[in-house]
């Protein structure tokens, strides 16, 4: 077969069973409950409610402040388009509540969308997912459920978690109640969550290959069929579905680490990483997405899921596989350190007492989320170099920045931190008096067309350096203003050697 044609192989046809192929008698879902009103549970279930006015959706969370925010005018997360969706159905068929018991009792189908952070202590610390919240949510369902439930893993979990959930449910519930477990991983990316949910590449539903499993899968598929084409709703076995989520995130992160590894070669050879990425991306087998070099990937998923895969591989006695995936994370750490080293060496090998402006603190644009943001690592490194750091981000709350830069009980307190770090109200005040500006997040407002870089330049110490960690700046334009521009994946400028010294 021509591998460029994109034709569906017989194996793919067999595995990707569109719903019609498994059309079995099934129950219509009338009430949904989602445990966990976070970045995934909130937007996903809001869109489900929006697209299914006949289904009552209740999103519950133990965190009362978070629920209050969902019920207010200022939602707890920033996501373009989310507010319109929530306002259109809140109070009609979409509810936010702290009454977890009632939510569970009422629902036919329950999404488990609680967080699964990397374990910090004990066996697998630093790698394995902490399933404590998934387990307590599962026990909660078992304790209060009064009738049959379809329980759906939305959280990203290690392969075969569904088996543990079923065991816990059956061991702790009232006699005669039936639980069907499905895996339905979420592929939305923050910043584009609503668009991703409205128009997904695919919806994945994993179930046991039994009549009951297929019937539960068909019930959930019906919910998505409210707006997703049937052929995009893919059903498969539970373990494939669980692993597919980890695999997809690992492959996406691997592409970024690959292009970032190439960015180091570009810097040393005079190649331009944007041009290399463009040239590679035109090959239809490679494709153009996720080839943007950067200061490093962040977000709540990539690192956590790869480490989870590393742990899984090690547990399965596959050390070579574990080492392969671990390298993706190591390359990401290396990229952040490399960027810092470039800043230090450009600033004449010392940052002591110099002001460095950080533009962007979120892990990517269009979100206020800072989880695993490369800006956090960079700020910590800059502090260790005794630089004064001024941070500006259009969407990240000030309190979040302080939280990210302190480790209560481990390192210094807030008062110490605030001697070295300040938070600015806009980009101009962050940059005023700075020796260097570092773009950490690709917010549109930092692009040359949207920020007055002449004004920035005039307010800075000279020589004025700008480090582009996201490849969003127009290097030539900035050089004309007078900046020394350093961009990831482009060679270092030789500004310190006067022509007659070469
Ligand atoms: C999700 C997934 O669930 C996670 O597995 C995936 O890897 C990333 O996306 P996310 O929505 O980003 O997590 O997490 P978070 O924003 O922290 O939301 C989880 C919510 O669950 C929190 O609001 C927390 O209060 C709530 N929670 C947690 C409960 O209501 N009950 C619990 O027992 C634990
Ligand atoms: C990711 C997956 O894309 C999504 O499918 C999954 O459900 C959750 O994890 P998210 O972390 O929200 O989504 O954002 P994503 O757009 O994937 O970006 C992750 C990180 O990679 C960001 O820090 C981003 O800036 C970085 N990135 C992305 C690059 O550095 N280069 C790229 O080309 C793409």
Coordinates of C-alpha atoms and ligand atoms in Angstrom, one line a residue:
X1 CA 0.0 0.0 0.0
X2 CA 1.1 3.5 -0.7
X3 CA 2.1 4.7 2.8
X4 CA 1.5 8.4 1.8
X5 CA -2.1 7.9 0.6
X6 CA -3.5 7.9 4.1
X7 CA -5.8 5.0 3.1
X8 CA -7.2 3.0 6.0
X9 CA -5.6 -0.3 6.5
X10 CA -7.7 -3.5 7.1
X11 CA -6.3 -3.5 10.7
X12 CA -7.4 0.1 11.2
X13 CA -10.8 -0.8 9.8
X14 CA -11.1 -3.7 12.2
X15 CA -9.9 -1.7 15.3
X16 CA -11.7 1.6 14.6
X17 CA -15.2 0.4 14.9
X18 CA -17.6 3.2 14.2
X19 CA -20.6 3.1 16.4
X20 CA -22.8 1.6 13.7
X21 CA -20.7 -1.5 13.8
X22 CA -21.3 -2.0 17.5
X23 CA -24.9 -0.8 17.5
X24 CA -26.4 -2.8 20.3
X25 CA -29.4 -2.1 22.5
X26 CA -28.4 0.5 25.0
X27 CA -29.8 3.0 27.6
X28 CA -30.2 6.6 26.8
X29 CA -28.3 8.8 29.2
X30 CA -30.5 11.4 30.8
X31 CA -28.3 12.6 33.7
X32 CA -24.6 13.0 33.8
X33 CA -22.4 13.8 36.8
X34 CA -18.8 14.9 36.5
X35 CA -16.5 14.5 39.5
X36 CA -13.9 17.2 39.2
X37 CA -14.5 20.7 38.0
X38 CA -11.0 21.3 36.7
X39 CA -9.4 22.2 33.3
X40 CA -10.7 19.0 31.8
X41 CA -14.0 18.2 33.6
X42 CA -15.3 21.8 33.5
X43 CA -15.0 22.6 29.7
X44 CA -15.8 19.0 28.6
X45 CA -19.0 18.7 30.5
X46 CA -20.0 22.3 29.7
X47 CA -19.8 21.5 26.0
X48 CA -21.7 18.2 26.5
X49 CA -24.5 20.1 28.2
X50 CA -24.4 22.8 25.5
X51 CA -24.7 20.3 22.7
X52 CA -27.3 18.0 24.5
X53 CA -30.0 20.3 26.0
X54 CA -32.0 17.2 26.9
X55 CA -29.3 15.8 29.2
X56 CA -28.9 17.2 32.7
X57 CA -25.2 17.7 33.5
X58 CA -24.0 18.4 37.0
X59 CA -20.3 19.0 37.7
X60 CA -19.3 18.5 41.3
X61 CA -16.1 19.2 43.1
X62 CA -14.9 19.0 46.7
X63 CA -13.3 22.5 46.3
X64 CA -16.1 24.9 47.3
X65 CA -14.2 28.0 46.1
X66 CA -13.9 26.5 42.6
X67 CA -17.6 25.6 42.4
X68 CA -18.5 29.1 43.6
X69 CA -16.3 30.5 40.8
X70 CA -18.0 28.3 38.2
X71 CA -21.3 29.7 39.5
X72 CA -20.1 33.3 39.3
X73 CA -19.3 35.8 36.5
X74 CA -15.6 35.1 36.8
X75 CA -15.0 31.5 35.9
X76 CA -12.1 29.7 37.6
X77 CA -10.3 29.0 34.4
X78 CA -9.6 31.2 31.4
X79 CA -10.4 29.5 28.1
X80 CA -11.5 31.3 24.9
X81 CA -15.2 30.7 24.3
X82 CA -15.9 28.9 27.6
X83 CA -17.8 31.7 29.1
X84 CA -20.4 31.8 26.3
X85 CA -20.9 28.1 26.5
X86 CA -21.3 28.1 30.3
X87 CA -23.6 31.1 30.3
X88 CA -25.8 29.5 27.6
X89 CA -26.7 26.5 29.7
X90 CA -25.9 27.2 33.4
X91 CA -29.0 26.9 35.5
X92 CA -30.8 25.2 32.6
X93 CA -29.2 21.8 32.0
X94 CA -25.7 22.6 33.5
X95 CA -25.1 22.8 37.2
X96 CA -22.1 23.2 39.4
X97 CA -22.3 21.9 42.9
X98 CA -20.4 20.7 45.9
X99 CA -23.1 18.1 46.7
X100 CA -21.1 15.1 45.4
X101 CA -23.5 12.5 46.9
X102 CA -26.5 13.9 45.2
X103 CA -24.7 14.3 41.9
X104 CA -23.7 10.6 42.0
X105 CA -27.1 9.4 43.2
X106 CA -28.9 11.2 40.3
X107 CA -26.6 10.3 37.4
X108 CA -26.8 7.4 34.9
X109 CA -23.3 8.2 33.8
X110 CA -20.4 9.6 35.9
X111 CA -17.2 11.0 34.5
X112 CA -14.2 10.7 36.8
X113 CA -12.2 13.8 36.0
X114 CA -10.1 14.3 39.1
X115 CA -6.5 15.1 38.9
X116 CA -3.8 12.4 38.7
X117 CA -0.5 14.2 39.6
X118 CA 2.9 12.5 39.6
X119 CA 3.6 10.8 42.9
X120 CA 6.1 12.8 45.1
X121 CA 6.7 10.1 47.7
X122 CA 6.9 6.4 48.0
X123 CA 7.2 3.7 45.3
X124 CA 7.5 5.3 41.9
X125 CA 8.0 8.8 43.3
X126 CA 8.7 11.2 40.5
X127 CA 7.3 8.9 37.8
X128 CA 4.1 7.1 38.7
X129 CA 0.7 8.7 38.7
X130 CA -0.8 9.3 42.1
X131 CA -4.2 7.5 41.8
X132 CA -5.3 8.5 45.2
X133 CA -7.9 10.9 44.0
X134 CA -9.2 8.5 41.4
X135 CA -9.5 5.8 44.1
X136 CA -11.3 8.1 46.5
X137 CA -13.7 9.2 43.8
X138 CA -14.4 5.6 42.9
X139 CA -15.0 4.7 46.6
X140 CA -17.3 7.7 46.9
X141 CA -19.4 6.4 43.9
X142 CA -19.5 2.9 45.4
X143 CA -20.6 4.3 48.8
X144 CA -23.5 6.4 47.7
X145 CA -24.7 4.8 44.4
X146 CA -28.3 3.5 44.7
X147 CA -28.7 2.1 41.2
X148 CA -26.7 1.0 38.1
X149 CA -24.0 3.4 36.8
X150 CA -21.8 3.8 33.8
X151 CA -18.5 5.1 35.2
X152 CA -16.2 6.8 32.8
X153 CA -12.5 7.4 33.3
X154 CA -11.8 10.9 31.9
X155 CA -8.7 11.4 34.0
X156 CA -5.5 10.2 32.3
X157 CA -4.6 7.0 34.1
X158 CA -2.1 4.2 33.8
X159 CA -3.0 1.2 31.7
X160 CA -5.5 -1.2 33.5
X161 CA -6.7 1.4 36.0
X162 CA -10.3 0.4 35.0
X163 CA -9.7 -3.0 36.4
X164 CA -8.9 -1.5 39.9
X165 CA -11.9 0.8 39.7
X166 CA -14.2 -2.1 38.9
X167 CA -12.8 -4.1 41.8
X168 CA -13.3 -1.3 44.2
X169 CA -16.8 -0.5 43.0
X170 CA -17.9 -4.1 43.2
X171 CA -16.3 -4.7 46.7
X172 CA -17.9 -1.6 48.2
X173 CA -21.3 -1.1 46.7
X174 CA -24.8 -2.3 47.6
X175 CA -25.7 -5.7 46.3
X176 CA -27.3 -5.9 42.9
X177 CA -25.9 -2.6 41.5
X178 CA -24.1 -2.9 38.2
X179 CA -21.2 -0.7 37.2
X180 CA -19.8 -0.6 33.7
X181 CA -16.4 1.1 33.3
X182 CA -15.4 2.9 30.2
X183 CA -12.3 4.7 29.2
X184 CA -12.9 8.0 27.4
X185 CA -9.7 10.0 27.4
X186 CA -9.8 13.7 26.6
X187 CA -7.5 15.1 24.0
X188 CA -8.3 18.8 24.3
X189 CA -5.4 21.3 24.6
X190 CA -5.7 24.3 26.9
X191 CA -6.2 27.6 25.1
X192 CA -8.1 25.8 22.4
X193 CA -10.3 23.6 24.6
X194 CA -13.7 24.7 23.3
X195 CA -12.7 24.5 19.7
X196 CA -11.1 21.1 20.3
X197 CA -14.2 19.9 22.1
X198 CA -16.6 21.3 19.5
X199 CA -14.7 19.8 16.6
X200 CA -12.6 16.9 17.9
X201 CA -10.3 14.8 15.6
X202 CA -11.7 11.8 17.3
X203 CA -13.6 10.6 20.4
X204 CA -12.2 7.5 21.9
X205 CA -14.3 5.1 23.9
X206 CA -12.7 2.0 25.4
X207 CA -14.9 -0.8 26.8
X208 CA -14.8 -4.4 27.6
X209 CA -15.7 -6.5 24.6
X210 CA -18.8 -7.9 26.2
X211 CA -22.5 -7.2 25.5
X212 CA -22.7 -5.0 28.6
X213 CA -19.4 -3.2 27.8
X214 CA -20.5 -2.5 24.2
X215 CA -23.9 -1.4 25.4
X216 CA -22.3 1.1 27.9
X217 CA -20.0 2.3 25.1
X218 CA -23.0 2.9 22.8
X219 CA -24.8 4.9 25.6
X220 CA -21.7 7.2 25.9
X221 CA -21.3 7.4 22.1
X222 CA -24.9 8.7 21.9
X223 CA -23.9 11.6 24.1
X224 CA -21.1 12.6 21.7
X225 CA -23.2 11.9 18.7
X226 CA -25.1 15.0 19.8
X227 CA -22.5 16.9 17.7
X228 CA -19.7 14.6 16.6
X229 CA -19.9 12.6 13.4
X230 CA -20.4 8.9 14.1
X231 CA -17.4 7.8 12.1
X232 CA -15.2 10.0 14.4
X233 CA -16.4 8.1 17.5
X234 CA -14.0 5.3 17.8
X235 CA -14.5 2.3 20.1
X236 CA -11.8 -0.1 21.1
X237 CA -10.7 -2.3 24.0
X238 CA -10.3 -0.6 27.4
X239 CA -6.6 -1.1 27.7
X240 CA -5.9 0.2 24.2
X241 CA -7.9 3.3 25.0
X242 CA -6.1 3.9 28.3
X243 CA -2.7 3.5 26.6
X244 CA -3.7 5.6 23.6
X245 CA -4.0 8.7 25.7
X246 CA -0.5 8.3 27.2
X247 CA 0.9 7.4 23.7
X248 CA -0.6 10.4 22.0
X249 CA 0.8 12.8 24.6
X250 CA 4.2 11.0 24.6
X251 CA 4.4 11.3 20.8
X252 CA 3.4 15.0 20.8
X253 CA 6.0 15.8 23.4
X254 CA 8.6 13.7 21.5
X255 CA 8.1 15.9 18.5
X256 CA 8.8 19.0 20.5
X257 CA 11.9 17.4 22.1
X258 CA 13.0 16.4 18.6
X259 CA 12.8 19.9 17.2
X260 CA 14.3 21.3 20.3
X261 CA 17.3 18.9 20.0
X262 CA 17.6 20.2 16.4
X263 CA 17.5 23.8 17.6
X264 CA 20.8 23.2 19.5
X265 CA 22.3 22.0 16.2
X266 CA 20.9 25.0 14.4
X267 CA 22.4 27.4 16.9
X268 CA 25.8 25.8 16.4
X269 CA 25.7 25.6 12.6
X270 CA 23.9 28.6 11.3
X271 CA 20.8 26.7 10.3
X272 CA 17.4 28.2 11.2
X273 CA 15.1 25.9 13.2
X274 CA 11.9 27.5 11.8
X275 CA 13.2 26.7 8.3
X276 CA 14.2 23.2 9.2
X277 CA 10.8 22.6 10.8
X278 CA 9.0 24.1 7.8
X279 CA 10.9 21.9 5.4
X280 CA 10.3 18.7 7.4
X281 CA 6.6 19.6 8.0
X282 CA 5.9 19.8 4.2
X283 CA 6.5 16.1 4.0
X284 CA 2.9 14.8 4.4
X285 CA 4.2 11.8 6.4
X286 CA 5.6 14.2 9.0
X287 CA 3.0 17.0 8.8
X288 CA 3.5 20.6 10.0
X289 CA 2.1 20.6 13.6
X290 CA 4.1 20.5 16.8
X291 CA 7.3 21.3 15.2
X292 CA 7.8 24.7 16.8
X293 CA 11.0 24.9 18.8
X294 CA 10.6 26.6 22.2
X295 CA 12.2 27.1 25.6
X296 CA 10.5 23.8 26.5
X297 CA 7.1 22.2 26.7
X298 CA 5.0 22.7 29.8
X299 CA 1.5 21.9 30.9
X300 CA -0.1 19.4 33.2
X301 CA 0.1 16.5 30.9
X302 CA 3.2 16.0 28.8
X303 CA 5.8 15.5 31.5
X304 CA 3.4 13.6 33.8
X305 CA 2.2 11.2 31.1
X306 CA 5.7 10.4 29.8
X307 CA 7.0 9.8 33.3
X308 CA 4.0 7.6 33.8
X309 CA 4.9 5.7 30.6
X310 CA 8.5 5.4 31.8
X311 CA 7.2 3.9 35.1
X312 CA 4.9 1.5 33.3
X313 CA 7.8 0.4 31.0
X314 CA 10.0 -0.2 34.0
X315 CA 7.3 -2.1 35.8
X316 CA 7.0 -4.3 32.8
X317 CA 10.8 -5.0 32.8
X318 CA 11.3 -3.0 29.6
X319 CA 14.3 -0.8 30.6
X320 CA 15.2 0.2 27.0
X321 CA 11.7 1.4 26.4
X322 CA 11.7 3.4 29.6
X323 CA 15.1 5.0 28.7
X324 CA 13.8 5.9 25.3
X325 CA 10.8 7.9 26.7
X326 CA 12.7 9.3 29.6
X327 CA 15.0 11.0 27.1
X328 CA 12.1 13.1 25.9
X329 CA 11.8 14.7 29.3
X330 CA 15.5 15.0 29.8
X331 CA 15.8 16.9 26.5
X332 CA 13.1 19.3 27.7
X333 CA 15.1 20.0 30.9
X334 CA 18.3 20.4 28.8
X335 CA 16.5 23.0 26.6
X336 CA 15.6 25.2 29.5
X337 CA 19.1 25.0 31.0
X338 CA 20.6 25.7 27.5
X339 CA 18.4 28.8 27.2
X340 CA 19.5 30.0 30.7
X341 CA 23.2 29.5 29.8
X342 CA 22.7 31.5 26.6
X343 CA 21.3 34.4 28.7
X344 CA 24.1 34.2 31.2
X345 CA 26.9 34.1 28.6
X346 CA 25.3 37.0 26.5
X347 CA 25.1 39.1 29.7
X348 CA 28.8 39.0 30.1
X349 CA 28.7 35.9 32.3
X350 CA 27.0 37.4 35.3
X351 CA 23.4 38.2 36.2
X352 CA 24.1 39.4 39.7
X353 CA 21.9 42.5 40.3
X354 CA 20.8 42.7 36.7
X355 CA 17.1 43.1 35.9
X356 CA 15.6 40.5 33.7
X357 CA 12.0 41.0 32.4
X358 CA 10.0 37.8 31.9
X359 CA 7.2 38.2 29.3
X360 CA 4.7 35.4 29.8
X361 CA 4.4 33.0 32.7
X362 CA 1.7 30.6 31.5
X363 CA 2.9 27.4 29.8
X364 CA 1.4 28.5 26.5
X365 CA -0.7 31.4 25.2
X366 CA -4.4 31.8 25.8
X367 CA -4.4 30.1 29.2
X368 CA -3.8 31.3 32.7
X369 CA -2.5 27.8 33.6
X370 CA 1.1 27.7 34.8
X371 CA 1.5 24.0 35.6
X372 CA 5.0 22.9 34.6
X373 CA 5.5 26.2 32.8
X374 CA 9.1 26.6 31.6
X375 CA 8.9 30.2 32.9
X376 CA 8.9 28.7 36.5
X377 CA 12.1 26.8 36.0
X378 CA 13.7 29.8 34.3
X379 CA 12.7 32.2 37.1
X380 CA 14.1 29.8 39.6
X381 CA 17.4 29.6 37.7
X382 CA 17.5 33.3 37.3
X383 CA 17.1 33.8 41.1
X384 CA 19.9 31.4 41.7
X385 CA 22.0 33.6 39.5
X386 CA 21.0 36.5 41.8
X387 CA 19.2 38.4 39.0
X388 CA 16.2 40.7 39.8
X389 CA 13.2 39.3 37.9
X390 CA 10.1 41.3 36.8
X391 CA 7.3 39.1 35.5
X392 CA 4.4 40.1 33.3
X393 CA 1.6 37.7 32.1
X394 CA -1.7 38.9 30.8
X395 CA -3.8 36.1 32.3
X396 CA -1.9 34.5 35.2
X397 CA -3.0 35.6 38.7
X398 CA -0.4 37.2 40.8
X399 CA -1.1 34.8 43.7
X400 CA -0.4 31.9 41.3
X401 CA 3.0 33.3 40.4
X402 CA 4.0 33.6 44.1
X403 CA 2.8 30.1 44.7
X404 CA 4.8 28.7 41.8
X405 CA 8.0 30.3 42.9
X406 CA 7.9 29.3 46.5
X407 CA 7.9 25.9 48.1
X408 CA 6.4 26.5 51.5
X409 CA 8.4 24.7 54.1
X410 CA 11.1 23.8 51.6
X411 CA 12.7 27.0 50.4
X412 CA 12.6 30.6 51.4
X413 CA 9.4 32.5 52.3
X414 CA 7.5 35.1 50.3
X415 CA 9.2 38.0 51.8
X416 CA 12.6 36.8 50.6
X417 CA 11.2 36.0 47.2
X418 CA 9.8 39.5 46.9
X419 CA 13.2 41.1 47.4
X420 CA 14.2 39.6 44.1
X421 CA 11.0 39.1 42.1
X422 CA 8.3 41.6 41.2
X423 CA 5.1 41.3 39.2
X424 CA 4.4 44.0 36.6
X425 CA 1.0 45.3 35.5
X426 CA 2.1 45.4 31.8
X427 CA 5.0 44.6 29.5
X428 CA 6.3 48.1 29.5
X429 CA 6.8 48.3 33.3
X430 CA 8.3 44.9 33.4
X431 CA 10.9 45.9 30.8
X432 CA 11.7 49.4 32.2
X433 CA 15.3 49.5 33.5
X434 CA 15.9 45.8 32.5
X435 CA 19.1 44.5 31.0
X436 CA 17.4 41.7 29.3
X437 CA 13.9 40.8 28.1
X438 CA 13.0 37.1 27.9
X439 CA 9.9 36.0 26.0
X440 CA 8.7 32.8 27.7
X441 CA 5.1 32.6 26.4
X442 CA 4.0 33.2 22.8
X443 CA 1.1 35.7 23.8
X444 CA 0.1 37.7 20.7
X445 CA 0.5 40.9 22.6
X446 CA 4.3 40.3 22.7
X447 CA 4.6 40.2 18.9
X448 CA 6.3 43.1 17.2
X449 CA 3.1 44.3 15.7
X450 CA 1.4 44.6 19.1
X451 CA 4.1 45.9 21.5
X452 CA 6.0 49.1 21.0
X453 CA 9.5 47.7 21.1
X454 CA 11.0 51.2 20.5
X455 CA 9.5 52.3 23.8
X456 CA 10.7 49.1 25.5
X457 CA 14.2 49.7 24.1
X458 CA 14.3 53.3 25.2
X459 CA 13.4 52.3 28.8
X460 CA 16.1 49.6 29.1
X461 CA 19.7 49.5 30.2
X462 CA 22.1 49.3 27.3
X463 CA 23.2 47.1 25.7
X464 CA 19.6 45.9 25.6
X465 CA 19.2 42.2 25.1
X466 CA 16.1 40.3 24.1
X467 CA 15.8 36.6 24.2
X468 CA 13.1 35.0 22.1
X469 CA 12.1 31.6 23.7
X470 CA 9.1 31.2 21.4
X471 CA 10.3 32.4 18.0
X472 CA 7.6 35.0 17.7
X473 CA 9.7 38.2 17.3
X474 CA 10.9 39.9 14.1
X475 CA 14.6 39.8 14.7
X476 CA 15.5 42.2 11.9
X477 CA 13.0 44.8 13.0
X478 CA 14.3 44.6 16.6
X479 CA 17.9 44.8 15.6
X480 CA 17.1 48.0 13.6
X481 CA 15.8 49.5 16.9
X482 CA 19.1 48.6 18.5
X483 CA 18.4 45.4 20.4
X484 CA 20.8 42.4 20.6
X485 CA 18.4 39.6 19.7
X486 CA 18.9 36.0 20.7
X487 CA 16.5 33.5 19.3
X488 CA 16.2 29.8 20.1
X489 CA 17.3 27.7 17.1
X490 CA 19.2 30.6 15.4
X491 CA 22.9 31.2 15.7
X492 CA 24.2 33.5 18.4
X493 CA 25.0 37.0 17.3
X494 CA 28.6 37.9 17.5
X495 CA 28.0 41.3 19.0
X496 CA 30.8 41.4 21.6
X497 CA 33.6 41.1 19.1
X498 CA 34.3 44.5 17.4
X499 CA 35.1 44.1 13.7
X500 CA 38.8 45.0 14.0
X501 CA 39.2 42.4 16.8
X502 CA 38.0 39.5 14.8
Ligands
LIG1 C1 -7.2 16.5 34.2 C2 -7.2 15.0 34.3 O1 -8.1 14.6 35.2 C3 -5.8 14.5 34.5 O2 -5.7 13.1 34.7 C4 -5.1 14.8 33.2 O3 -3.9 14.3 33.2 C5 -5.1 16.3 33.1 O4 -6.4 16.8 33.1 P1 -7.4 18.7 35.4 O5 -8.8 18.8 35.0 O6 -6.4 19.5 34.6 O7 -6.9 17.2 35.3 O8 -7.1 18.8 36.9 P2 -7.6 19.9 37.9 O9 -7.8 21.2 37.2 O10 -6.7 19.9 39.1 O11 -9.1 19.4 38.3 C6 -9.3 18.4 39.1 C7 -10.5 18.8 40.1 O12 -10.9 17.6 40.8 C8 -10.1 19.8 41.1 O13 -11.0 20.9 41.0 C9 -10.3 19.1 42.4 O14 -10.7 19.9 43.5 C10 -11.3 18.0 42.1 N1 -11.2 16.8 43.0 C11 -10.1 16.2 43.2 C12 -12.4 16.4 43.5 O15 -13.5 17.0 43.4 N2 -12.4 15.3 44.3 C13 -11.2 14.6 44.5 O16 -11.3 13.6 45.3 C14 -10.0 15.1 44.0
LIG2 C1 -1.7 18.5 25.6 C2 -2.2 17.7 24.4 O1 -2.0 18.5 23.2 C3 -3.7 17.4 24.6 O2 -4.1 16.6 23.5 C4 -3.8 16.6 25.8 O3 -5.2 16.4 26.1 C5 -3.3 17.4 27.0 O4 -1.9 17.8 26.8 P1 -1.8 21.0 26.4 O5 -0.7 20.6 27.4 O6 -3.0 21.7 27.0 O7 -2.4 19.7 25.6 O8 -1.2 22.0 25.3 P2 -0.3 21.8 24.0 O9 -0.8 22.6 23.0 O10 -0.2 20.3 23.7 O11 1.1 22.3 24.5 C6 1.9 21.7 25.4 C7 3.3 22.4 25.5 O12 4.0 22.2 24.4 C8 3.1 23.9 25.7 O13 4.1 24.4 26.6 C9 3.5 24.4 24.3 O14 3.9 25.8 24.3 C10 4.5 23.4 23.8 N1 4.7 23.3 22.4 C11 3.6 22.9 21.6 C12 5.9 23.6 21.8 O15 6.8 24.0 22.5 N2 6.0 23.5 20.4 C13 5.0 23.0 19.7 O16 5.2 22.9 18.4 C14 3.7 22.8 20.3

